[in-house]
Amino acid sequence: MLRGRGSRLVSAAACAVATSVLVAGCSDPEPPPNPSPAPPANAEPAGACSDVLDGRDADVVAAAQDASFEVLTAAISQDTPAEDDLAAWSDALAEGLDQLDAEIEALRGVSDEEAWETVLAPLEERASTYEERIALAEGSWPVDDSDDLAAPAETAGLTEALEELDLVGRDCETLLGDPGPNPEFSDFVVAVAGVCSVVVERRSELGFQDLLGRSLEIVLAVRDGEPVQATDDDLAAVRALRDEWSETVDDLALVDEDAPDPAAWAEATQLAQDRLDAYTQRLAALESGDRALIVAAFDPGVLGVPGWPWDALGLAQRDCRSVEA
């Protein structure tokens, strides 16, 4: 997944260069390029979490969670399960534990921030739980002491840690809960989740929320019957929103994998196109200065009710949920 911008090489053949620094006074047919902006501080951990969720095997997760529940239920009820059941539960838990351990290892060195340890803690606790349940399944039955077997994973401080790392609404927030892509539609989920990550990061750098706020001020003025005289900042904000939605439409159009719900995917892509059309109309209205066109374009009902059909597409817990509509 591309998360940065490439740099452009500039030739200065006419200049004598002793080092990598251009000698003052040499003429260059074009100025040197501006340096590429540094990636946001949260880009690496956010990308690592996305990679983990992309590669997670949903069947392994489901089997391990089911086995964990079965072992717990049998222990609490003082049952003695069949040997075949115990062996199957142990195998499923072991496979789930192997996957968890690999994910934790992949994430562990991504950030040296203390808050990052808090983000990983729930995964580590689930791994410990699976180890305990494997030991139960392979131990003596009925279980003598089932106290504390149902203790949930500790998530204290997780919200604060995510806020500190600027990862709220990103894939790192759902490491514990997202089971991974539906194996049948894994290519689609991974592709669209990747697009959503790019869009979220681009909008963060753009200041998308501030742009929406300025557009909303015009909507409120229209609603209240106030005169609208667009400033240069108003025009720039609406133009930036138009351009961003144009990029989002183009990004989504690159996805050519089979969707789990074709109708929902058509709805998602149409929603993006509708937003592009609306902001194109709004920009044209502001540029015209025509009161009637502005009122029509900025009517509060023009955009409709925002809402992506991510649930039906298996993307409700991915970065897609943070792509505002």
Coordinates of C-alpha atoms in Angstrom, one line a residue:
M1 CA 0.0 0.0 0.0
L2 CA 1.5 3.3 -1.0
R3 CA 1.6 5.8 1.8
G4 CA 4.1 8.4 0.6
R5 CA 5.0 10.5 -2.4
G6 CA 7.9 9.8 -4.6
S7 CA 10.6 12.4 -5.3
R8 CA 11.6 13.7 -8.7
L9 CA 15.2 13.7 -9.9
V10 CA 16.5 16.9 -11.4
S11 CA 19.4 17.0 -13.8
A12 CA 21.9 19.8 -13.7
A13 CA 24.3 18.7 -16.4
A14 CA 25.7 22.2 -17.0
C15 CA 26.9 22.5 -13.4
A16 CA 30.1 21.2 -12.0
V17 CA 29.1 19.3 -8.8
A18 CA 31.8 18.2 -6.3
T19 CA 29.3 16.9 -3.8
S20 CA 25.6 16.4 -3.6
V21 CA 25.1 20.1 -2.9
L22 CA 24.5 22.3 -6.0
V23 CA 27.2 24.8 -6.5
A24 CA 25.9 28.4 -6.1
G25 CA 25.8 30.3 -9.3
C26 CA 25.1 27.3 -11.6
S27 CA 22.1 27.8 -13.8
D28 CA 19.5 25.1 -13.7
P29 CA 16.6 25.0 -16.2
E30 CA 14.1 24.2 -13.5
P31 CA 14.2 24.8 -9.7
P32 CA 14.9 21.8 -7.4
P33 CA 11.8 20.0 -6.3
N34 CA 10.2 20.7 -2.9
P35 CA 11.0 18.0 -0.5
S36 CA 8.3 15.4 0.0
P37 CA 6.4 15.9 3.2
A38 CA 7.3 13.6 6.0
P39 CA 4.7 10.9 6.6
P40 CA 2.4 11.4 9.5
A41 CA 3.7 10.0 12.8
N42 CA 0.9 7.4 13.0
A43 CA 1.5 6.1 9.5
E44 CA 3.7 3.2 10.4
P45 CA 1.6 1.8 13.3
A46 CA -1.6 2.4 11.3
G47 CA -0.1 0.5 8.3
A48 CA 1.2 -2.3 10.5
C49 CA -2.3 -2.8 12.0
S50 CA -3.9 -2.8 8.6
D51 CA -1.4 -5.4 7.4
V52 CA -2.2 -7.6 10.4
L53 CA -6.0 -7.4 9.8
D54 CA -5.4 -8.0 6.0
G55 CA -3.6 -11.2 6.7
R56 CA -5.7 -12.5 9.6
D57 CA -7.5 -15.8 8.9
A58 CA -11.1 -15.4 9.8
D59 CA -11.7 -19.2 10.0
V60 CA -8.8 -19.6 12.4
V61 CA -10.1 -16.8 14.6
A62 CA -13.7 -18.2 14.6
A63 CA -12.5 -21.7 15.4
A64 CA -10.3 -20.5 18.3
Q65 CA -13.0 -18.3 19.8
D66 CA -15.5 -21.1 19.6
A67 CA -13.1 -23.6 21.2
S68 CA -12.3 -21.1 23.9
F69 CA -16.0 -20.7 24.7
E70 CA -16.6 -24.5 24.7
V71 CA -13.7 -25.1 27.1
L72 CA -14.8 -22.4 29.4
T73 CA -18.5 -23.6 29.3
A74 CA -17.5 -27.2 30.1
A75 CA -15.1 -26.1 32.9
I76 CA -17.7 -23.9 34.6
S77 CA -20.5 -26.5 34.3
Q78 CA -18.2 -29.2 35.7
D79 CA -18.7 -31.4 32.6
T80 CA -16.2 -34.0 31.3
P81 CA -16.1 -33.5 27.5
A82 CA -15.3 -36.4 25.1
E83 CA -11.6 -36.8 24.4
D84 CA -12.2 -36.1 20.7
D85 CA -13.8 -32.8 21.6
L86 CA -11.0 -31.8 23.9
A87 CA -8.4 -32.6 21.3
A88 CA -10.3 -30.6 18.6
W89 CA -10.6 -27.6 21.0
S90 CA -6.9 -27.8 21.9
D91 CA -5.9 -27.9 18.2
A92 CA -8.2 -24.9 17.3
L93 CA -6.8 -22.9 20.2
A94 CA -3.2 -23.7 19.3
E95 CA -3.8 -22.6 15.8
G96 CA -5.4 -19.4 17.0
L97 CA -2.5 -18.9 19.4
D98 CA 0.0 -19.3 16.7
Q99 CA -1.7 -16.6 14.6
L100 CA -1.9 -14.3 17.6
D101 CA 1.7 -14.7 18.5
A102 CA 2.7 -14.0 14.9
E103 CA 0.6 -10.8 14.9
I104 CA 2.0 -9.6 18.2
E105 CA 5.5 -10.2 16.9
A106 CA 4.8 -8.2 13.8
L107 CA 3.4 -5.3 15.8
R108 CA 5.8 -5.3 18.8
G109 CA 8.6 -3.2 17.3
V110 CA 6.6 -0.8 15.3
S111 CA 6.6 2.0 17.8
D112 CA 8.6 2.6 21.0
E113 CA 5.9 4.8 22.5
E114 CA 4.6 3.5 25.9
A115 CA 1.1 3.9 24.6
W116 CA 1.8 1.3 21.9
E117 CA 2.3 -1.3 24.6
T118 CA -1.2 -0.5 25.8
V119 CA -2.6 -1.0 22.3
L120 CA -1.0 -4.4 22.1
A121 CA -2.0 -5.5 25.7
P122 CA -5.5 -6.9 24.8
L123 CA -3.9 -9.1 22.1
E124 CA -1.3 -10.4 24.5
E125 CA -4.0 -11.1 27.1
R126 CA -6.0 -13.1 24.6
A127 CA -2.9 -15.1 23.8
S128 CA -2.5 -15.8 27.5
T129 CA -6.1 -16.8 27.7
Y130 CA -5.7 -19.3 24.8
E131 CA -2.6 -20.8 26.5
E132 CA -4.6 -21.3 29.7
R133 CA -7.5 -22.9 27.8
I134 CA -5.2 -25.2 26.0
A135 CA -3.8 -26.3 29.3
L136 CA -7.4 -26.8 30.5
A137 CA -8.3 -28.9 27.5
E138 CA -5.3 -31.1 27.9
G139 CA -5.6 -31.4 31.7
S140 CA -7.8 -33.3 34.1
W141 CA -11.6 -33.2 33.9
P142 CA -13.9 -32.2 35.5
V143 CA -12.1 -29.0 36.4
D144 CA -11.8 -28.4 40.2
D145 CA -11.5 -24.7 40.2
S146 CA -13.1 -22.6 37.4
D147 CA -12.8 -19.2 39.2
D148 CA -11.7 -16.3 37.0
L149 CA -11.8 -18.4 33.8
A150 CA -14.2 -15.9 32.3
A151 CA -12.3 -12.8 32.9
P152 CA -12.5 -10.5 29.8
A153 CA -9.5 -9.1 28.1
E154 CA -8.2 -6.0 29.9
T155 CA -8.7 -2.8 27.8
A156 CA -8.1 -0.1 30.5
G157 CA -6.4 2.9 29.0
L158 CA -6.8 1.7 25.4
T159 CA -8.9 4.7 24.3
E160 CA -6.4 7.1 25.8
A161 CA -3.5 5.3 24.2
L162 CA -5.2 5.4 20.8
E163 CA -5.8 9.1 21.2
E164 CA -2.2 9.7 22.2
L165 CA -1.0 7.9 19.1
D166 CA -3.6 9.5 16.8
L167 CA -5.1 6.1 16.0
V168 CA -8.7 6.6 16.9
G169 CA -10.9 5.3 14.1
R170 CA -8.0 3.5 12.5
D171 CA -7.5 -0.3 12.1
C172 CA -5.4 -0.4 15.4
E173 CA -8.6 0.3 17.3
T174 CA -10.2 -3.0 16.2
L175 CA -7.2 -5.4 16.5
L176 CA -9.1 -7.3 19.2
G177 CA -12.5 -7.4 17.5
D178 CA -12.0 -7.7 13.8
P179 CA -11.9 -11.4 12.8
G180 CA -10.2 -10.7 9.4
P181 CA -11.6 -10.7 5.9
N182 CA -14.1 -13.3 4.8
P183 CA -11.9 -15.8 3.1
E184 CA -14.2 -15.9 0.0
F185 CA -13.9 -12.1 -0.5
S186 CA -10.5 -11.5 1.1
D187 CA -9.1 -9.8 -2.1
F188 CA -12.0 -7.3 -2.1
V189 CA -11.8 -6.5 1.6
V190 CA -8.0 -6.0 1.5
A191 CA -8.2 -3.8 -1.6
V192 CA -11.0 -1.5 -0.3
A193 CA -9.5 -1.3 3.2
G194 CA -6.3 -0.2 1.5
V195 CA -8.1 2.5 -0.4
C196 CA -9.8 3.7 2.8
S197 CA -6.5 3.9 4.6
V198 CA -5.1 6.1 1.8
V199 CA -8.2 8.3 1.8
V200 CA -8.2 8.7 5.6
E201 CA -4.5 9.7 5.7
R202 CA -4.9 12.1 2.8
R203 CA -7.9 13.8 4.4
S204 CA -6.0 14.1 7.7
E205 CA -3.2 16.0 5.9
L206 CA -5.7 18.1 4.0
G207 CA -7.6 19.3 7.0
F208 CA -10.8 17.8 5.8
Q209 CA -12.8 18.5 8.9
D210 CA -12.0 22.2 8.7
L211 CA -13.0 22.3 5.1
L212 CA -16.3 20.7 6.0
G213 CA -16.8 23.2 8.7
R214 CA -16.5 26.1 6.3
S215 CA -18.9 24.5 3.8
L216 CA -21.3 23.9 6.7
E217 CA -21.2 27.6 7.5
I218 CA -22.5 28.3 4.0
V219 CA -25.2 25.7 4.4
L220 CA -26.4 27.3 7.7
A221 CA -26.4 30.7 6.1
V222 CA -28.6 29.4 3.3
R223 CA -30.9 27.7 5.8
D224 CA -31.3 30.9 7.8
G225 CA -32.0 33.0 4.7
E226 CA -28.8 35.0 5.2
P227 CA -27.0 36.5 2.2
V228 CA -24.0 34.5 1.0
Q229 CA -20.9 36.3 -0.4
A230 CA -18.3 33.7 -0.9
T231 CA -14.8 34.7 0.2
D232 CA -11.6 33.4 -1.4
D233 CA -11.3 31.0 1.6
D234 CA -14.9 29.7 1.0
L235 CA -14.1 29.0 -2.6
A236 CA -10.8 27.4 -1.8
A237 CA -12.5 25.1 0.8
V238 CA -15.3 24.0 -1.5
R239 CA -12.8 23.5 -4.3
A240 CA -10.6 21.3 -2.0
L241 CA -13.7 19.3 -1.0
R242 CA -14.6 18.8 -4.7
D243 CA -11.0 17.7 -5.5
E244 CA -10.8 15.3 -2.6
W245 CA -14.1 13.6 -3.6
S246 CA -12.8 13.4 -7.1
E247 CA -9.7 11.6 -5.8
T248 CA -11.9 9.3 -3.7
V249 CA -14.0 8.4 -6.6
D250 CA -10.9 7.6 -8.7
D251 CA -9.4 5.5 -5.8
L252 CA -12.6 3.4 -5.4
A253 CA -12.8 2.9 -9.1
L254 CA -9.4 1.0 -9.0
V255 CA -11.0 -1.8 -7.0
D256 CA -12.0 -4.6 -9.5
E257 CA -12.4 -7.5 -7.1
D258 CA -15.7 -9.3 -6.6
A259 CA -17.7 -7.8 -3.7
P260 CA -19.6 -9.9 -1.2
D261 CA -22.6 -7.7 -1.9
P262 CA -22.5 -6.1 -5.3
A263 CA -25.5 -3.9 -4.6
A264 CA -23.9 -2.5 -1.5
W265 CA -20.7 -1.9 -3.4
A266 CA -22.6 -0.1 -6.2
E267 CA -24.2 2.0 -3.4
A268 CA -20.8 2.9 -2.0
T269 CA -19.3 4.0 -5.2
Q270 CA -22.5 5.9 -6.1
L271 CA -22.4 7.7 -2.8
A272 CA -18.9 8.9 -3.6
Q273 CA -19.9 10.0 -7.0
D274 CA -23.0 11.8 -5.6
R275 CA -20.7 13.8 -3.2
L276 CA -18.4 14.7 -6.1
D277 CA -21.4 15.9 -8.1
A278 CA -22.7 17.9 -5.1
Y279 CA -19.5 19.7 -4.4
T280 CA -18.9 20.3 -8.1
Q281 CA -22.4 22.0 -8.2
R282 CA -21.6 24.0 -5.0
L283 CA -18.3 25.3 -6.4
A284 CA -19.9 26.4 -9.6
A285 CA -22.7 28.1 -7.7
L286 CA -20.3 30.0 -5.5
E287 CA -18.2 31.0 -8.5
S288 CA -21.3 32.3 -10.3
G289 CA -22.4 34.5 -7.4
D290 CA -26.0 33.7 -8.3
R291 CA -28.1 33.7 -5.2
A292 CA -30.6 31.2 -6.6
L293 CA -27.9 28.7 -7.6
I294 CA -26.2 29.0 -4.2
V295 CA -29.4 28.4 -2.3
A296 CA -30.1 25.3 -4.5
A297 CA -26.6 23.9 -4.2
F298 CA -26.2 24.5 -0.5
D299 CA -29.7 23.3 0.6
P300 CA -29.2 21.1 3.6
G301 CA -30.9 18.2 1.9
V302 CA -28.7 18.1 -1.1
L303 CA -26.1 15.6 0.3
G304 CA -28.8 13.4 1.8
V305 CA -28.1 11.3 4.9
P306 CA -24.4 10.3 5.0
G307 CA -23.8 6.6 5.3
W308 CA -21.6 4.0 3.8
P309 CA -22.8 0.3 3.5
W310 CA -19.6 -1.0 5.1
D311 CA -21.3 -3.6 7.2
A312 CA -22.6 -5.5 4.1
L313 CA -19.1 -5.3 2.6
G314 CA -17.2 -6.7 5.6
L315 CA -15.5 -3.4 6.2
A316 CA -17.3 -1.9 9.2
Q317 CA -14.3 -2.4 11.5
R318 CA -11.7 -1.2 9.1
D319 CA -10.4 2.3 8.3
C320 CA -13.4 2.7 6.0
R321 CA -15.6 3.6 8.9
S322 CA -13.5 6.9 9.2
V323 CA -14.1 8.0 5.7
E324 CA -16.6 10.8 6.2
A325 CA -19.5 11.1 3.8

